[in-house]
Amino acid sequence: MAQFIGAASLIAAFFLPVATQAATSEWVTSPGGMVRLVAAQPKQDGTIPATLEVKLNAGWKTYWREPGASGIPPQVTIDPTSGVVLEKIGFPVPKTFDDGVVRYVGYDRPVAFPLTLRRVQGAGDVNIRASVFLGICEDICIPVQGELTLALKQGDLDNPLDGARIDDAIAALPEAPSGDFAVTASHYDADKAVLNVSFHLPDGNDHPELFLAGPSGVSFGKPEITTEGETGLGATVPVRLRGKDKELKGKPIVVTIRAKGRSMETTLAFD
């Protein structure tokens, strides 16, 4: 059986929405869109709210944390000489794309991924240097790689519109589990290689979407969803484990659910 960890509540702790001002990097451009970094002044505890902002051209898509059979999720690497580390990347709830041949998970509209950066050394101005790598796809997938630099000058008044972009990105993250919206049970059947998940939904069970992501070596097939009472649903999800280890023990699985205009995220930890 699984233990439930409030991943969204952890995210909320990292990404508290506050009135924010911010600065931006230059755009890195590709045939399918543009990518840039937006960051705010460091807080007293050293955290630096930020986002990786992706603008997509019409007809193009980019990927979630678990892209599916193919794809490149967004990756951000901070130059350690910046005196800044990346602690967390947040992901808005995605959607599933299935053309009958390939099934993958991502976004077909502009999206911003909230970042929690932390200053670990130095004082005064902050000069952030970040490498980004992600996939942007139309009929073919184009890897986008670039260097983003951003200077936060101590005492400067940055653009409040960019601060609002950070706040909006944080507000778009899935909520924490609650009494009317939560995973209620989970079990991994190693013999059948399936994960069985039960969940309680807000105001009924009309057409929910379920997304799962695990660590390297763990991937998931298409969930088969069944009704469990008036407000409950169950899902049977094929699990693919690469390598010799065929257990989920010690492998945290992130579960994200969208239903009735709301989204919720939690983490399953298997003993």
JSON list of N, CA, C and O in Angstrom, two decimals, residues 14 18-23 38-50 82-85 115-128 150-158 166:
[
{"chain": "A", "resi": 14, "resn": "PHE", "atom": "N", "xyz": [6.81, 26.22, -1.15]},
{"chain": "A", "resi": 14, "resn": "PHE", "atom": "CA", "xyz": [7.88, 26.82, -1.95]},
{"chain": "A", "resi": 14, "resn": "PHE", "atom": "C", "xyz": [7.39, 28.04, -2.71]},
{"chain": "A", "resi": 14, "resn": "PHE", "atom": "O", "xyz": [8.11, 29.01, -2.88]},
{"chain": "A", "resi": 18, "resn": "VAL", "atom": "N", "xyz": [2.68, 36.08, -3.51]},
{"chain": "A", "resi": 18, "resn": "VAL", "atom": "CA", "xyz": [2.81, 37.38, -2.87]},
{"chain": "A", "resi": 18, "resn": "VAL", "atom": "C", "xyz": [2.93, 38.43, -3.96]},
{"chain": "A", "resi": 18, "resn": "VAL", "atom": "O", "xyz": [3.20, 38.12, -5.12]},
{"chain": "A", "resi": 19, "resn": "ALA", "atom": "N", "xyz": [2.71, 39.66, -3.60]},
{"chain": "A", "resi": 19, "resn": "ALA", "atom": "CA", "xyz": [2.90, 40.74, -4.55]},
{"chain": "A", "resi": 19, "resn": "ALA", "atom": "C", "xyz": [4.39, 40.81, -4.91]},
{"chain": "A", "resi": 19, "resn": "ALA", "atom": "O", "xyz": [5.23, 40.99, -4.05]},
{"chain": "A", "resi": 20, "resn": "THR", "atom": "N", "xyz": [4.69, 40.64, -6.18]},
{"chain": "A", "resi": 20, "resn": "THR", "atom": "CA", "xyz": [6.07, 40.45, -6.59]},
{"chain": "A", "resi": 20, "resn": "THR", "atom": "C", "xyz": [6.44, 41.39, -7.72]},
{"chain": "A", "resi": 20, "resn": "THR", "atom": "O", "xyz": [5.63, 41.68, -8.60]},
{"chain": "A", "resi": 21, "resn": "GLN", "atom": "N", "xyz": [7.67, 41.87, -7.70]},
{"chain": "A", "resi": 21, "resn": "GLN", "atom": "CA", "xyz": [8.25, 42.55, -8.85]},
{"chain": "A", "resi": 21, "resn": "GLN", "atom": "C", "xyz": [9.36, 41.66, -9.38]},
{"chain": "A", "resi": 21, "resn": "GLN", "atom": "O", "xyz": [9.89, 40.81, -8.68]},
{"chain": "A", "resi": 22, "resn": "ALA", "atom": "N", "xyz": [9.73, 41.86, -10.65]},
{"chain": "A", "resi": 22, "resn": "ALA", "atom": "CA", "xyz": [10.67, 40.91, -11.23]},
{"chain": "A", "resi": 22, "resn": "ALA", "atom": "C", "xyz": [11.40, 41.52, -12.41]},
{"chain": "A", "resi": 22, "resn": "ALA", "atom": "O", "xyz": [11.07, 42.60, -12.89]},
{"chain": "A", "resi": 23, "resn": "ALA", "atom": "N", "xyz": [12.42, 40.76, -12.88]},
{"chain": "A", "resi": 23, "resn": "ALA", "atom": "CA", "xyz": [13.18, 41.11, -14.07]},
{"chain": "A", "resi": 23, "resn": "ALA", "atom": "C", "xyz": [13.18, 39.90, -14.99]},
{"chain": "A", "resi": 23, "resn": "ALA", "atom": "O", "xyz": [12.87, 38.77, -14.57]},
{"chain": "A", "resi": 38, "resn": "VAL", "atom": "N", "xyz": [12.14, 34.51, -15.84]},
{"chain": "A", "resi": 38, "resn": "VAL", "atom": "CA", "xyz": [11.63, 35.66, -15.10]},
{"chain": "A", "resi": 38, "resn": "VAL", "atom": "C", "xyz": [11.94, 35.41, -13.63]},
{"chain": "A", "resi": 38, "resn": "VAL", "atom": "O", "xyz": [11.66, 34.33, -13.11]},
{"chain": "A", "resi": 39, "resn": "ALA", "atom": "N", "xyz": [12.52, 36.37, -12.94]},
{"chain": "A", "resi": 39, "resn": "ALA", "atom": "CA", "xyz": [12.89, 36.16, -11.53]},
{"chain": "A", "resi": 39, "resn": "ALA", "atom": "C", "xyz": [12.67, 37.43, -10.74]},
{"chain": "A", "resi": 39, "resn": "ALA", "atom": "O", "xyz": [12.74, 38.55, -11.26]},
{"chain": "A", "resi": 40, "resn": "ALA", "atom": "N", "xyz": [12.41, 37.26, -9.45]},
{"chain": "A", "resi": 40, "resn": "ALA", "atom": "CA", "xyz": [12.16, 38.37, -8.53]},
{"chain": "A", "resi": 40, "resn": "ALA", "atom": "C", "xyz": [13.35, 38.56, -7.60]},
{"chain": "A", "resi": 40, "resn": "ALA", "atom": "O", "xyz": [14.23, 37.70, -7.50]},
{"chain": "A", "resi": 41, "resn": "GLN", "atom": "N", "xyz": [13.36, 39.67, -6.91]},
{"chain": "A", "resi": 41, "resn": "GLN", "atom": "CA", "xyz": [14.42, 39.96, -5.94]},
{"chain": "A", "resi": 41, "resn": "GLN", "atom": "C", "xyz": [14.46, 38.89, -4.85]},
{"chain": "A", "resi": 41, "resn": "GLN", "atom": "O", "xyz": [13.42, 38.34, -4.46]},
{"chain": "A", "resi": 42, "resn": "PRO", "atom": "N", "xyz": [15.64, 38.55, -4.34]},
{"chain": "A", "resi": 42, "resn": "PRO", "atom": "CA", "xyz": [15.73, 37.56, -3.26]},
{"chain": "A", "resi": 42, "resn": "PRO", "atom": "C", "xyz": [14.96, 37.99, -2.02]},
{"chain": "A", "resi": 42, "resn": "PRO", "atom": "O", "xyz": [14.93, 39.18, -1.68]},
{"chain": "A", "resi": 43, "resn": "LYS", "atom": "N", "xyz": [14.32, 37.01, -1.38]},
{"chain": "A", "resi": 43, "resn": "LYS", "atom": "CA", "xyz": [13.65, 37.28, -0.11]},
{"chain": "A", "resi": 43, "resn": "LYS", "atom": "C", "xyz": [14.65, 37.18, 1.03]},
{"chain": "A", "resi": 43, "resn": "LYS", "atom": "O", "xyz": [15.81, 36.80, 0.83]},
{"chain": "A", "resi": 44, "resn": "GLN", "atom": "N", "xyz": [14.20, 37.50, 2.25]},
{"chain": "A", "resi": 44, "resn": "GLN", "atom": "CA", "xyz": [15.10, 37.50, 3.40]},
{"chain": "A", "resi": 44, "resn": "GLN", "atom": "C", "xyz": [15.69, 36.12, 3.66]},
{"chain": "A", "resi": 44, "resn": "GLN", "atom": "O", "xyz": [16.81, 36.01, 4.14]},
{"chain": "A", "resi": 45, "resn": "ASP", "atom": "N", "xyz": [14.92, 35.07, 3.33]},
{"chain": "A", "resi": 45, "resn": "ASP", "atom": "CA", "xyz": [15.43, 33.71, 3.56]},
{"chain": "A", "resi": 45, "resn": "ASP", "atom": "C", "xyz": [16.27, 33.20, 2.39]},
{"chain": "A", "resi": 45, "resn": "ASP", "atom": "O", "xyz": [16.70, 32.05, 2.39]},
{"chain": "A", "resi": 46, "resn": "GLY", "atom": "N", "xyz": [16.52, 34.05, 1.39]},
{"chain": "A", "resi": 46, "resn": "GLY", "atom": "CA", "xyz": [17.36, 33.67, 0.26]},
{"chain": "A", "resi": 46, "resn": "GLY", "atom": "C", "xyz": [16.62, 33.10, -0.93]},
{"chain": "A", "resi": 46, "resn": "GLY", "atom": "O", "xyz": [17.23, 32.91, -1.99]},
{"chain": "A", "resi": 47, "resn": "THR", "atom": "N", "xyz": [15.32, 32.80, -0.80]},
{"chain": "A", "resi": 47, "resn": "THR", "atom": "CA", "xyz": [14.58, 32.26, -1.93]},
{"chain": "A", "resi": 47, "resn": "THR", "atom": "C", "xyz": [14.36, 33.33, -2.99]},
{"chain": "A", "resi": 47, "resn": "THR", "atom": "O", "xyz": [14.18, 34.51, -2.68]},
{"chain": "A", "resi": 48, "resn": "ILE", "atom": "N", "xyz": [14.37, 32.88, -4.23]},
{"chain": "A", "resi": 48, "resn": "ILE", "atom": "CA", "xyz": [14.17, 33.77, -5.37]},
{"chain": "A", "resi": 48, "resn": "ILE", "atom": "C", "xyz": [13.03, 33.19, -6.20]},
{"chain": "A", "resi": 48, "resn": "ILE", "atom": "O", "xyz": [13.22, 32.23, -6.95]},
{"chain": "A", "resi": 49, "resn": "PRO", "atom": "N", "xyz": [11.81, 33.73, -6.10]},
{"chain": "A", "resi": 49, "resn": "PRO", "atom": "CA", "xyz": [10.72, 33.24, -6.94]},
{"chain": "A", "resi": 49, "resn": "PRO", "atom": "C", "xyz": [11.04, 33.50, -8.41]},
{"chain": "A", "resi": 49, "resn": "PRO", "atom": "O", "xyz": [11.55, 34.56, -8.77]},
{"chain": "A", "resi": 50, "resn": "ALA", "atom": "N", "xyz": [10.71, 32.54, -9.26]},
{"chain": "A", "resi": 50, "resn": "ALA", "atom": "CA", "xyz": [11.04, 32.68, -10.68]},
{"chain": "A", "resi": 50, "resn": "ALA", "atom": "C", "xyz": [10.14, 31.77, -11.50]},
{"chain": "A", "resi": 50, "resn": "ALA", "atom": "O", "xyz": [9.43, 30.91, -10.96]},
{"chain": "A", "resi": 82, "resn": "SER", "atom": "N", "xyz": [26.84, 31.27, -10.11]},
{"chain": "A", "resi": 82, "resn": "SER", "atom": "CA", "xyz": [25.83, 32.31, -9.86]},
{"chain": "A", "resi": 82, "resn": "SER", "atom": "C", "xyz": [25.58, 32.49, -8.36]},
{"chain": "A", "resi": 82, "resn": "SER", "atom": "O", "xyz": [24.98, 33.49, -7.95]},
{"chain": "A", "resi": 83, "resn": "GLY", "atom": "N", "xyz": [26.01, 31.50, -7.55]},
{"chain": "A", "resi": 83, "resn": "GLY", "atom": "CA", "xyz": [25.68, 31.54, -6.12]},
{"chain": "A", "resi": 83, "resn": "GLY", "atom": "C", "xyz": [24.22, 31.25, -5.86]},
{"chain": "A", "resi": 83, "resn": "GLY", "atom": "O", "xyz": [23.68, 31.64, -4.82]},
{"chain": "A", "resi": 84, "resn": "VAL", "atom": "N", "xyz": [23.57, 30.55, -6.81]},
{"chain": "A", "resi": 84, "resn": "VAL", "atom": "CA", "xyz": [22.14, 30.25, -6.74]},
{"chain": "A", "resi": 84, "resn": "VAL", "atom": "C", "xyz": [21.94, 28.77, -7.06]},
{"chain": "A", "resi": 84, "resn": "VAL", "atom": "O", "xyz": [22.63, 28.23, -7.93]},
{"chain": "A", "resi": 85, "resn": "VAL", "atom": "N", "xyz": [21.00, 28.12, -6.37]},
{"chain": "A", "resi": 85, "resn": "VAL", "atom": "CA", "xyz": [20.66, 26.74, -6.68]},
{"chain": "A", "resi": 85, "resn": "VAL", "atom": "C", "xyz": [19.17, 26.65, -7.00]},
{"chain": "A", "resi": 85, "resn": "VAL", "atom": "O", "xyz": [18.36, 27.47, -6.55]},
{"chain": "A", "resi": 115, "resn": "LEU", "atom": "N", "xyz": [9.63, 28.27, -10.69]},
{"chain": "A", "resi": 115, "resn": "LEU", "atom": "CA", "xyz": [10.90, 27.78, -10.17]},
{"chain": "A", "resi": 115, "resn": "LEU", "atom": "C", "xyz": [11.12, 28.35, -8.78]},
{"chain": "A", "resi": 115, "resn": "LEU", "atom": "O", "xyz": [10.82, 29.53, -8.54]},
{"chain": "A", "resi": 116, "resn": "THR", "atom": "N", "xyz": [11.64, 27.55, -7.88]},
{"chain": "A", "resi": 116, "resn": "THR", "atom": "CA", "xyz": [12.15, 28.08, -6.63]},
{"chain": "A", "resi": 116, "resn": "THR", "atom": "C", "xyz": [13.66, 28.03, -6.69]},
{"chain": "A", "resi": 116, "resn": "THR", "atom": "O", "xyz": [14.26, 26.96, -6.73]},
{"chain": "A", "resi": 117, "resn": "LEU", "atom": "N", "xyz": [14.27, 29.20, -6.73]},
{"chain": "A", "resi": 117, "resn": "LEU", "atom": "CA", "xyz": [15.72, 29.33, -6.66]},
{"chain": "A", "resi": 117, "resn": "LEU", "atom": "C", "xyz": [16.09, 29.77, -5.26]},
{"chain": "A", "resi": 117, "resn": "LEU", "atom": "O", "xyz": [15.29, 30.39, -4.55]},
{"chain": "A", "resi": 118, "resn": "ARG", "atom": "N", "xyz": [17.30, 29.45, -4.85]},
{"chain": "A", "resi": 118, "resn": "ARG", "atom": "CA", "xyz": [17.76, 29.90, -3.53]},
{"chain": "A", "resi": 118, "resn": "ARG", "atom": "C", "xyz": [19.19, 30.42, -3.64]},
{"chain": "A", "resi": 118, "resn": "ARG", "atom": "O", "xyz": [20.06, 29.78, -4.20]},
{"chain": "A", "resi": 119, "resn": "ARG", "atom": "N", "xyz": [19.37, 31.59, -3.06]},
{"chain": "A", "resi": 119, "resn": "ARG", "atom": "CA", "xyz": [20.71, 32.17, -3.00]},
{"chain": "A", "resi": 119, "resn": "ARG", "atom": "C", "xyz": [21.49, 31.48, -1.88]},
{"chain": "A", "resi": 119, "resn": "ARG", "atom": "O", "xyz": [21.03, 31.40, -0.74]},
{"chain": "A", "resi": 120, "resn": "VAL", "atom": "N", "xyz": [22.66, 30.96, -2.22]},
{"chain": "A", "resi": 120, "resn": "VAL", "atom": "CA", "xyz": [23.43, 30.20, -1.23]},
{"chain": "A", "resi": 120, "resn": "VAL", "atom": "C", "xyz": [24.75, 30.87, -0.88]},
{"chain": "A", "resi": 120, "resn": "VAL", "atom": "O", "xyz": [25.45, 30.42, 0.03]},
{"chain": "A", "resi": 121, "resn": "GLN", "atom": "N", "xyz": [25.09, 31.93, -1.58]},
{"chain": "A", "resi": 121, "resn": "GLN", "atom": "CA", "xyz": [26.33, 32.64, -1.25]},
{"chain": "A", "resi": 121, "resn": "GLN", "atom": "C", "xyz": [26.27, 34.05, -1.82]},
{"chain": "A", "resi": 121, "resn": "GLN", "atom": "O", "xyz": [25.51, 34.35, -2.72]},
{"chain": "A", "resi": 122, "resn": "GLY", "atom": "N", "xyz": [27.07, 34.92, -1.25]},
{"chain": "A", "resi": 122, "resn": "GLY", "atom": "CA", "xyz": [27.18, 36.28, -1.74]},
{"chain": "A", "resi": 122, "resn": "GLY", "atom": "C", "xyz": [26.12, 37.19, -1.18]},
{"chain": "A", "resi": 122, "resn": "GLY", "atom": "O", "xyz": [25.21, 36.79, -0.46]},
{"chain": "A", "resi": 123, "resn": "ALA", "atom": "N", "xyz": [26.26, 38.48, -1.52]},
{"chain": "A", "resi": 123, "resn": "ALA", "atom": "CA", "xyz": [25.31, 39.50, -1.10]},
{"chain": "A", "resi": 123, "resn": "ALA", "atom": "C", "xyz": [25.25, 40.53, -2.22]},
{"chain": "A", "resi": 123, "resn": "ALA", "atom": "O", "xyz": [26.05, 40.52, -3.15]},
{"chain": "A", "resi": 124, "resn": "GLY", "atom": "N", "xyz": [24.28, 41.42, -2.13]},
{"chain": "A", "resi": 124, "resn": "GLY", "atom": "CA", "xyz": [24.15, 42.46, -3.14]},
{"chain": "A", "resi": 124, "resn": "GLY", "atom": "C", "xyz": [23.47, 41.94, -4.40]},
{"chain": "A", "resi": 124, "resn": "GLY", "atom": "O", "xyz": [22.49, 41.19, -4.33]},
{"chain": "A", "resi": 125, "resn": "ASP", "atom": "N", "xyz": [23.98, 42.32, -5.57]},
{"chain": "A", "resi": 125, "resn": "ASP", "atom": "CA", "xyz": [23.37, 41.93, -6.84]},
{"chain": "A", "resi": 125, "resn": "ASP", "atom": "C", "xyz": [23.44, 40.41, -7.04]},
{"chain": "A", "resi": 125, "resn": "ASP", "atom": "O", "xyz": [24.33, 39.73, -6.54]},
{"chain": "A", "resi": 126, "resn": "VAL", "atom": "N", "xyz": [22.46, 39.90, -7.81]},
{"chain": "A", "resi": 126, "resn": "VAL", "atom": "CA", "xyz": [22.43, 38.49, -8.18]},
{"chain": "A", "resi": 126, "resn": "VAL", "atom": "C", "xyz": [22.48, 38.39, -9.69]},
{"chain": "A", "resi": 126, "resn": "VAL", "atom": "O", "xyz": [21.68, 39.02, -10.39]},
{"chain": "A", "resi": 127, "resn": "ASN", "atom": "N", "xyz": [23.42, 37.62, -10.20]},
{"chain": "A", "resi": 127, "resn": "ASN", "atom": "CA", "xyz": [23.53, 37.39, -11.64]},
{"chain": "A", "resi": 127, "resn": "ASN", "atom": "C", "xyz": [23.29, 35.91, -11.91]},
{"chain": "A", "resi": 127, "resn": "ASN", "atom": "O", "xyz": [24.14, 35.07, -11.63]},
{"chain": "A", "resi": 128, "resn": "ILE", "atom": "N", "xyz": [22.11, 35.61, -12.43]},
{"chain": "A", "resi": 128, "resn": "ILE", "atom": "CA", "xyz": [21.71, 34.22, -12.65]},
{"chain": "A", "resi": 128, "resn": "ILE", "atom": "C", "xyz": [22.08, 33.81, -14.07]},
{"chain": "A", "resi": 128, "resn": "ILE", "atom": "O", "xyz": [21.76, 34.49, -15.04]},
{"chain": "A", "resi": 150, "resn": "LEU", "atom": "N", "xyz": [20.26, 36.66, -16.30]},
{"chain": "A", "resi": 150, "resn": "LEU", "atom": "CA", "xyz": [19.35, 37.63, -15.71]},
{"chain": "A", "resi": 150, "resn": "LEU", "atom": "C", "xyz": [20.05, 38.28, -14.51]},
{"chain": "A", "resi": 150, "resn": "LEU", "atom": "O", "xyz": [20.63, 37.58, -13.68]},
{"chain": "A", "resi": 151, "resn": "ALA", "atom": "N", "xyz": [20.01, 39.60, -14.44]},
{"chain": "A", "resi": 151, "resn": "ALA", "atom": "CA", "xyz": [20.64, 40.33, -13.34]},
{"chain": "A", "resi": 151, "resn": "ALA", "atom": "C", "xyz": [19.58, 40.96, -12.45]},
{"chain": "A", "resi": 151, "resn": "ALA", "atom": "O", "xyz": [18.69, 41.66, -12.94]},
{"chain": "A", "resi": 152, "resn": "LEU", "atom": "N", "xyz": [19.65, 40.66, -11.16]},
{"chain": "A", "resi": 152, "resn": "LEU", "atom": "CA", "xyz": [18.79, 41.28, -10.16]},
{"chain": "A", "resi": 152, "resn": "LEU", "atom": "C", "xyz": [19.63, 42.28, -9.38]},
{"chain": "A", "resi": 152, "resn": "LEU", "atom": "O", "xyz": [20.47, 41.90, -8.55]},
{"chain": "A", "resi": 153, "resn": "LYS", "atom": "N", "xyz": [19.46, 43.55, -9.67]},
{"chain": "A", "resi": 153, "resn": "LYS", "atom": "CA", "xyz": [20.23, 44.61, -9.04]},
{"chain": "A", "resi": 153, "resn": "LYS", "atom": "C", "xyz": [19.60, 44.98, -7.70]},
{"chain": "A", "resi": 153, "resn": "LYS", "atom": "O", "xyz": [18.42, 45.29, -7.64]},
{"chain": "A", "resi": 154, "resn": "GLN", "atom": "N", "xyz": [20.40, 44.92, -6.67]},
{"chain": "A", "resi": 154, "resn": "GLN", "atom": "CA", "xyz": [19.89, 45.22, -5.33]},
{"chain": "A", "resi": 154, "resn": "GLN", "atom": "C", "xyz": [19.32, 46.63, -5.30]},
{"chain": "A", "resi": 154, "resn": "GLN", "atom": "O", "xyz": [19.96, 47.59, -5.71]},
{"chain": "A", "resi": 155, "resn": "GLY", "atom": "N", "xyz": [18.08, 46.74, -4.83]},
{"chain": "A", "resi": 155, "resn": "GLY", "atom": "CA", "xyz": [17.46, 48.05, -4.70]},
{"chain": "A", "resi": 155, "resn": "GLY", "atom": "C", "xyz": [16.71, 48.51, -5.93]},
{"chain": "A", "resi": 155, "resn": "GLY", "atom": "O", "xyz": [15.98, 49.50, -5.88]},
{"chain": "A", "resi": 156, "resn": "ASP", "atom": "N", "xyz": [16.88, 47.81, -7.07]},
{"chain": "A", "resi": 156, "resn": "ASP", "atom": "CA", "xyz": [16.17, 48.20, -8.28]},
{"chain": "A", "resi": 156, "resn": "ASP", "atom": "C", "xyz": [14.68, 47.92, -8.15]},
{"chain": "A", "resi": 156, "resn": "ASP", "atom": "O", "xyz": [14.25, 46.96, -7.50]},
{"chain": "A", "resi": 157, "resn": "LEU", "atom": "N", "xyz": [13.87, 48.75, -8.80]},
{"chain": "A", "resi": 157, "resn": "LEU", "atom": "CA", "xyz": [12.44, 48.51, -8.91]},
{"chain": "A", "resi": 157, "resn": "LEU", "atom": "C", "xyz": [12.19, 47.87, -10.27]},
{"chain": "A", "resi": 157, "resn": "LEU", "atom": "O", "xyz": [12.32, 48.53, -11.31]},
{"chain": "A", "resi": 158, "resn": "ASP", "atom": "N", "xyz": [11.87, 46.59, -10.26]},
{"chain": "A", "resi": 158, "resn": "ASP", "atom": "CA", "xyz": [11.71, 45.86, -11.50]},
{"chain": "A", "resi": 158, "resn": "ASP", "atom": "C", "xyz": [10.28, 46.00, -12.02]},
{"chain": "A", "resi": 158, "resn": "ASP", "atom": "O", "xyz": [9.41, 46.57, -11.36]},
{"chain": "A", "resi": 166, "resn": "ILE", "atom": "N", "xyz": [4.89, 35.80, -12.43]},
{"chain": "A", "resi": 166, "resn": "ILE", "atom": "CA", "xyz": [5.28, 34.79, -11.45]},
{"chain": "A", "resi": 166, "resn": "ILE", "atom": "C", "xyz": [4.09, 34.41, -10.58]},
{"chain": "A", "resi": 166, "resn": "ILE", "atom": "O", "xyz": [3.83, 33.22, -10.34]}
]
